[in-house]
Short mmCIF file of C-alpha atoms and ligand atoms in Angstrom, two decimals:
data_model
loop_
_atom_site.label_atom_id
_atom_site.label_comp_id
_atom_site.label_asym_id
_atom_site.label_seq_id
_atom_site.Cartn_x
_atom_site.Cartn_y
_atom_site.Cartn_z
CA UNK S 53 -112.22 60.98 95.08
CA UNK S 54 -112.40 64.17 92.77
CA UNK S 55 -109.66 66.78 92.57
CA UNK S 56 -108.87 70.06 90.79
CA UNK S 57 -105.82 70.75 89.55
CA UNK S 58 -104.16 74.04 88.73
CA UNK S 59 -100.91 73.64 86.75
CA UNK S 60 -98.83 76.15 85.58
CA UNK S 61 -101.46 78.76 85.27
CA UNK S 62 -100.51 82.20 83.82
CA UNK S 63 -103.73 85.03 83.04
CA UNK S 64 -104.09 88.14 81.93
CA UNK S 65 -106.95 90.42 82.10
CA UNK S 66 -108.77 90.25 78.82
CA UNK S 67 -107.84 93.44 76.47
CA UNK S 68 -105.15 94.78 78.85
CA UNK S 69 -101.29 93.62 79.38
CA UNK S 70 -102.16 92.70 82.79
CA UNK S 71 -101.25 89.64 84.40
CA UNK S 72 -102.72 88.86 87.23
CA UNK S 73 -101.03 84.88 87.50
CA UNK S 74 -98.21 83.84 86.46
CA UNK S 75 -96.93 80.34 87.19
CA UNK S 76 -99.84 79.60 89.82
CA UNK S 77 -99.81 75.93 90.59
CA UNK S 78 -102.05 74.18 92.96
CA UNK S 79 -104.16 70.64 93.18
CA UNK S 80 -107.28 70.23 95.91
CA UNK S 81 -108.86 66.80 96.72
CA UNK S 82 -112.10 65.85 98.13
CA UNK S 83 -111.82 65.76 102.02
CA UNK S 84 -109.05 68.73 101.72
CA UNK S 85 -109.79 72.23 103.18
CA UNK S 86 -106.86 74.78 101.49
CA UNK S 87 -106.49 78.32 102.41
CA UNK S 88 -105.71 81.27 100.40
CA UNK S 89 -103.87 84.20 102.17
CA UNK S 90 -102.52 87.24 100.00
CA UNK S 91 -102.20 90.72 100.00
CA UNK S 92 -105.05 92.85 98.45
CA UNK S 93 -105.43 92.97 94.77
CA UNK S 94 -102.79 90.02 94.10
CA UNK S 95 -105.04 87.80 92.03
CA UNK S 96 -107.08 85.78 94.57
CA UNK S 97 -110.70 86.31 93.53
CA UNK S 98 -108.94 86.10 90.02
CA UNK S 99 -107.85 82.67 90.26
CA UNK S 100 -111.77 81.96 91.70
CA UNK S 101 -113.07 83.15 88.48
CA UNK S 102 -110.67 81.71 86.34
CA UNK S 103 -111.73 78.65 87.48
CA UNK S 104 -115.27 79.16 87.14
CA UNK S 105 -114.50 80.52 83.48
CA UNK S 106 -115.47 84.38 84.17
CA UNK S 107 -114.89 85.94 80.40
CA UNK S 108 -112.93 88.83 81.60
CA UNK S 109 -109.88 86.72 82.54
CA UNK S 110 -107.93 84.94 79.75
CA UNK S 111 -105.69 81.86 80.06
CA UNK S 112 -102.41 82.13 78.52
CA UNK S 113 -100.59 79.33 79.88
CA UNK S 114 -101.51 76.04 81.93
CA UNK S 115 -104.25 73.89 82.06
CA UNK S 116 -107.31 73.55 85.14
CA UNK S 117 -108.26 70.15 85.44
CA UNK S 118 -111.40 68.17 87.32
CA UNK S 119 -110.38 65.39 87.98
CA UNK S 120 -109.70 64.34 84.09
CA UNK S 121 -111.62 66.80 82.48
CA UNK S 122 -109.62 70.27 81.13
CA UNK S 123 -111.67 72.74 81.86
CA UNK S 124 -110.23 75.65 80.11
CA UNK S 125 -112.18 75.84 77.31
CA UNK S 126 -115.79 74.68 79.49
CA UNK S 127 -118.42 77.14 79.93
CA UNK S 128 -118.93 78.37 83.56
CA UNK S 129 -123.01 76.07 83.06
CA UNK S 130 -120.87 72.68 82.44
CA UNK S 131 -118.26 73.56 85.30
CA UNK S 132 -120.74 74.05 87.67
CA UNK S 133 -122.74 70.77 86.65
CA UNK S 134 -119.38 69.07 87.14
CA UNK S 135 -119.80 69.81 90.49
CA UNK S 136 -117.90 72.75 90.91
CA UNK S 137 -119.07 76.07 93.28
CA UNK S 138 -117.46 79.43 93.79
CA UNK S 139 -119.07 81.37 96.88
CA UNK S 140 -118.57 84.91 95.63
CA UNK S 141 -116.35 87.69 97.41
CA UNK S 142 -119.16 90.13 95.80
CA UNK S 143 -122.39 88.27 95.13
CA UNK S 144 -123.89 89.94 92.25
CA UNK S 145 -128.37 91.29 92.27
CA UNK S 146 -130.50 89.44 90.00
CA UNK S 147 -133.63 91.43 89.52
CA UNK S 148 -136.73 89.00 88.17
CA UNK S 149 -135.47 85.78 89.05
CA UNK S 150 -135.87 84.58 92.77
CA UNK S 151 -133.50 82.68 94.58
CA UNK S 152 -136.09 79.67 94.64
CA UNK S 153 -136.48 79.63 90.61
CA UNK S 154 -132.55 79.98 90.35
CA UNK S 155 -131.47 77.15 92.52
CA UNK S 156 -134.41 75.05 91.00
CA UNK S 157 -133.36 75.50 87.49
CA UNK S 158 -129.67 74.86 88.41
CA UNK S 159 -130.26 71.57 90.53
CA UNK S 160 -132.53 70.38 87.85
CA UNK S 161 -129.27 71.30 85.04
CA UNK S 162 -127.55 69.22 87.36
CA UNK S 163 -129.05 66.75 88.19
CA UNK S 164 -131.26 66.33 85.03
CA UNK S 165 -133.90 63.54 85.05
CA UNK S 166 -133.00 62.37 88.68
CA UNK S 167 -134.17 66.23 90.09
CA UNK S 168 -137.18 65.76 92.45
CA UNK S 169 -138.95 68.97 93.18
CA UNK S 170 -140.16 68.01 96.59
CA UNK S 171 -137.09 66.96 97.89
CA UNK S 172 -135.15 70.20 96.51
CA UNK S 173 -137.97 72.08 98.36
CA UNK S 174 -137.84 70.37 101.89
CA UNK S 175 -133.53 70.66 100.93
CA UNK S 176 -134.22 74.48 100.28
CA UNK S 177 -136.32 75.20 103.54
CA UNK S 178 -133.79 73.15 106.10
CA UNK S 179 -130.75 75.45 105.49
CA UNK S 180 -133.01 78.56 104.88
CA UNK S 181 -133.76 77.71 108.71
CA UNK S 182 -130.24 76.01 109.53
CA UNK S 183 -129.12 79.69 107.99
CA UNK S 184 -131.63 81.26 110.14
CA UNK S 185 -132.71 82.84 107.20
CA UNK S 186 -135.82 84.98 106.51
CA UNK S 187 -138.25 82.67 104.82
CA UNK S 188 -138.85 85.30 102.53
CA UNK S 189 -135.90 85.62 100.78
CA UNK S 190 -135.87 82.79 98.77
CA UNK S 191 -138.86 84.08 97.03
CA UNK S 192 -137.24 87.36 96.39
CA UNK S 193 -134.75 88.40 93.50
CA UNK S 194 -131.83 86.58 94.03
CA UNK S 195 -129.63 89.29 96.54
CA UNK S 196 -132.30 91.85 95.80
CA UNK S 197 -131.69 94.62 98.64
CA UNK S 198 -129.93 92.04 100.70
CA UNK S 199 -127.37 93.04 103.36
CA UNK S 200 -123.63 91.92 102.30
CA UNK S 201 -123.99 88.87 105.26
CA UNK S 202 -127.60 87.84 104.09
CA UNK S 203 -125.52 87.89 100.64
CA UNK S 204 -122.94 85.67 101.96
CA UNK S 205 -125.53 83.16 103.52
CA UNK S 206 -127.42 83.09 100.45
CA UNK S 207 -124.06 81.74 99.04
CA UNK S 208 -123.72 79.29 101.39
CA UNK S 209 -127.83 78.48 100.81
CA UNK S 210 -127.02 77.96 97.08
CA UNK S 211 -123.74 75.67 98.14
CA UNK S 212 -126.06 73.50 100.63
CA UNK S 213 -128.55 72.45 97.67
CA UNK S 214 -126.53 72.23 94.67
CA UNK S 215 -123.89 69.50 96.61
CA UNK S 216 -120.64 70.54 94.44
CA UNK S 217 -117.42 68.34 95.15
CA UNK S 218 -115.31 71.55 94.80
CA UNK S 219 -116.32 74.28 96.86
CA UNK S 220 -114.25 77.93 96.23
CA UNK S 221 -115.35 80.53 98.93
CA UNK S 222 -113.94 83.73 98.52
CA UNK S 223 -114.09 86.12 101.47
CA UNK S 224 -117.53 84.35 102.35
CA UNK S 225 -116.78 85.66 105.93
CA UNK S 226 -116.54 89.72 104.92
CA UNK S 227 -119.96 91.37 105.84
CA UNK S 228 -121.25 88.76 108.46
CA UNK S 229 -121.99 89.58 111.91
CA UNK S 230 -120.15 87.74 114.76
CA UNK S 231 -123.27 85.74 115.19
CA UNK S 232 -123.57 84.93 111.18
CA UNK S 233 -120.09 84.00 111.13
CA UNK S 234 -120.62 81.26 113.73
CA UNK S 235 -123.49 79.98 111.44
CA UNK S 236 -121.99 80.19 108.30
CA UNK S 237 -118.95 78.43 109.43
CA UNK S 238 -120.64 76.09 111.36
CA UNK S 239 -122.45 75.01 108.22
CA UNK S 240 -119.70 75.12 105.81
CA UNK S 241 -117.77 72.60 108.43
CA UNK S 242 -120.95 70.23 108.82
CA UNK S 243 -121.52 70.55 104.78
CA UNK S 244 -117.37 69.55 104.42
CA UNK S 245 -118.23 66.73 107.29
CA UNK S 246 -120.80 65.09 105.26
CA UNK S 247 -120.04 65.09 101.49
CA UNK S 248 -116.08 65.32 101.97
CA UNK S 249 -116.32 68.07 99.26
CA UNK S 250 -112.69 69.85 97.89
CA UNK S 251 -112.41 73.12 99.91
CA UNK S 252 -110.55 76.73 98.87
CA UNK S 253 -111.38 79.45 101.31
CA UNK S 254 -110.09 82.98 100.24
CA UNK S 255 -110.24 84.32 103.97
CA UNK S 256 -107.97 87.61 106.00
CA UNK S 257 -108.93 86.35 109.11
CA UNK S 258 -108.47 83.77 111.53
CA UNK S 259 -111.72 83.62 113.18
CA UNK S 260 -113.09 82.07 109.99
CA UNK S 261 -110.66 79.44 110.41
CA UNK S 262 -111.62 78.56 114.16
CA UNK S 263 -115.07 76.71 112.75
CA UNK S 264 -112.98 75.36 109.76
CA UNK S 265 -109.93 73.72 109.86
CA UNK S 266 -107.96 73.53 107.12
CA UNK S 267 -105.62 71.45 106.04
CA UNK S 268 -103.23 73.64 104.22
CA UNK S 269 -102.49 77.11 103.61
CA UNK S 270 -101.03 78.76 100.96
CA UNK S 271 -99.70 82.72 100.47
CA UNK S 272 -99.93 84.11 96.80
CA UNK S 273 -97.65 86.83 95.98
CA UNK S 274 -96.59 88.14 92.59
CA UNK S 275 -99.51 85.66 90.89
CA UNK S 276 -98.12 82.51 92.14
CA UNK S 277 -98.20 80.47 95.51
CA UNK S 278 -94.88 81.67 97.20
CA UNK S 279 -95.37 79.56 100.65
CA UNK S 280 -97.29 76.61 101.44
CA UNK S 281 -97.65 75.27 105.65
CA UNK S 282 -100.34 74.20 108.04
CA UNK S 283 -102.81 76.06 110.18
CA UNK S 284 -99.33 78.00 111.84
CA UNK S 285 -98.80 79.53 108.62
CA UNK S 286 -101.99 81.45 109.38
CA UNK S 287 -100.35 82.80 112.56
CA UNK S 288 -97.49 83.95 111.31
CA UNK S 289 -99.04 86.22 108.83
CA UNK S 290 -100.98 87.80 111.68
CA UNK S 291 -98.59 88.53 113.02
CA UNK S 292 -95.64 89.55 110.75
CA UNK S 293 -97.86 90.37 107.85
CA UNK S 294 -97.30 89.84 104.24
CA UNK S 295 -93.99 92.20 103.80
CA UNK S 296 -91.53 89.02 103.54
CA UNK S 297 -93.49 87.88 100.59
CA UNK S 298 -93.52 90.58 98.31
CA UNK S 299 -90.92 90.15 95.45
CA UNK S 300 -89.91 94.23 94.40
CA UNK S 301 -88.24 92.51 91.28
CA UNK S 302 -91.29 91.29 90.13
CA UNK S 303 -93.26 94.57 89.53
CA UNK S 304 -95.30 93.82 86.83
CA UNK S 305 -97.31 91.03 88.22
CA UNK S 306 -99.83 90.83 91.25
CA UNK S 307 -100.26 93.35 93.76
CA UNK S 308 -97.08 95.93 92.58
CA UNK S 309 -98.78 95.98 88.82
CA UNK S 310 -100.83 99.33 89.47
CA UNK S 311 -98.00 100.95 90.59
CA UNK S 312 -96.11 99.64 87.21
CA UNK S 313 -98.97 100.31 85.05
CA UNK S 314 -98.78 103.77 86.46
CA UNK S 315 -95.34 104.54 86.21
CA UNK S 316 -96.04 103.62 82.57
CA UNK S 317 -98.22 106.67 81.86
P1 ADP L 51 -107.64 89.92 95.35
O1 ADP L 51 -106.41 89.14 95.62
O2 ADP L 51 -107.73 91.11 96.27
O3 ADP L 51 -108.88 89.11 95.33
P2 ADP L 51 -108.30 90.36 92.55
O4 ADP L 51 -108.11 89.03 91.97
O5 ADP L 51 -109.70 90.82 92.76
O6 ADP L 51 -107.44 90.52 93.88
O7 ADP L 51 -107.61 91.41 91.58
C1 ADP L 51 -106.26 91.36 91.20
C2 ADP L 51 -105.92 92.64 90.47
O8 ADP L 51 -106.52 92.61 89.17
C3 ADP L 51 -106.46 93.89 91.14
O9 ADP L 51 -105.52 94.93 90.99
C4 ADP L 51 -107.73 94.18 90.38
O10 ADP L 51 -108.05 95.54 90.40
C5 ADP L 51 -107.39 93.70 89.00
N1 ADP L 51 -108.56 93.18 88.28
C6 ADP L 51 -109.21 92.03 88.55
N2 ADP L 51 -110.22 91.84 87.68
C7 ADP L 51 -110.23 92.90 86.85
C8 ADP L 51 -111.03 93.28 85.72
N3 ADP L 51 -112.04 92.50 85.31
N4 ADP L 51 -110.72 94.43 85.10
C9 ADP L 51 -109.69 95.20 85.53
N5 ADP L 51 -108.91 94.90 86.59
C10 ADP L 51 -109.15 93.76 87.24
MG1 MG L 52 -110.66 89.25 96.30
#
């Protein structure tokens, strides 16, 4: 059983006086799916990065854990050989190095002197096809000229091989067709089926949420988790929105900080 654990997490944005989280506390375990709701701009692809060690986000307070292992001070390399994935909200281009060479070179990091190249290719070319994928892609620069749901498959590609025990998707349903969204949901379900992995899922939308279940799910306001439920938590926010959550005392923090740092000017 693996787990991460946010505890008492506070972070600014590196050479600014913004905090983005403040007090953020949350712990995932394998065979868990947890969902992230939250107004726009109120720290959740923040607290994604954060915990993949992105070097624009300081930690001022709290500590991440795997399992035993702080990971505050890791490099983003050693997280992800941990076992730990973050499915971008905006999957970056890679010009010169193909998707294939990429997720070779990282399963081999991973897996080090038990990596067998024929099995990572036959791996590869199953969810290419289970992705209904053009064959061609994974010989191209990684998300060179790709479409923003070809982008968000190719995340879901790169989860398939590398087998991480904490899986972060943020927004991995944005961009996808109606038809993609079936797929890619359908495979992040059968991928959480098999290995029993730790799911987060950043999502807006329910219909994400009809292919995977989760367990729990959590609103973030004012850069901490304000209410936690079950799946009817998701209803209520379509319907009523996120208006109940937002703290006006609490200006400087999350979502009402641009209007602070403005009114600073
Ligand atoms: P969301 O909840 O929509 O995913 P984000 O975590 O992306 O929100 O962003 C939270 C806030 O922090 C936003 O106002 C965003 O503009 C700001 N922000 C995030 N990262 C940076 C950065 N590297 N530089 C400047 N501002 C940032
Ligand atoms: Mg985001």
């Amino acid at each position: 059983m693996n787990k991460l654990v946010i505890e008492n997490l506070k972070v600014k944005i590196k050479n600014t006086d913004r905090i983005i989280l403040d007090g953020f506390n949350l712990t995932i375990k394998s065979g868990e799916i947890h969902v992230i709701m939250g107004p726009n701009g109120v720290g959740k692809s923040t607290l994604s990065k954060v915990i993949m060690g992105h070097p624009d986000y300081e930690v001022l307070e709290g500590n991440i854990y795997y399992n035993d292992t702080v990971l505050n001070d890791l490099t983003t390399d050693a997280r992800a050989n941990l076992g730990i994935f973050l499915g971008m909200q905006n999957p970056i281009e890679i010009e010169g190095v193909t998707n294939a060479d990429m997720l070779r070179t990282s399963l081999h990091s991973k897996e080090g002197n038990d990596f067998k190249l024929y099995d990572f290719i036959k791996d590869m070319d199953k969810y290419v096809k289970e992705l209904n994928m053009n064959p061609d892609m994974i010989h191209r620069g990684v998300n060179l000229g790709f479409s923003g749901g070809e982008r968000k498959k190719n995340e879901i590609l790169q989860m398939n091989v590398l087998k991480p025990s904490i899986v972060l998707l943020d927004e991995i349903d944005s961009g996808l067709d109606v038809d993609s969204l079936k797929i890619v949901g359908d495979e992040v379900y059968k991928y959480f089926k098999k290995y029993k992995p730790a799911i987060l899922l950043v999502t807006h939308y329910q219909r994400l949420l009809d292919y995977i279940k989760p367990d729990f799910v959590h609103i973030v306001s004012n850069g901490k988790i304000v209410e936690s439920g079950d799946f009817s938590l998701v209803k209520k926010i379509e319907d009523e929105g996120y208006n109940k959550y937002i703290d006006k005392k609490n200006e400087s923090i999350g979502t009402c900080a641009v209007k602070s740092v403005v009114s600073h000017e």
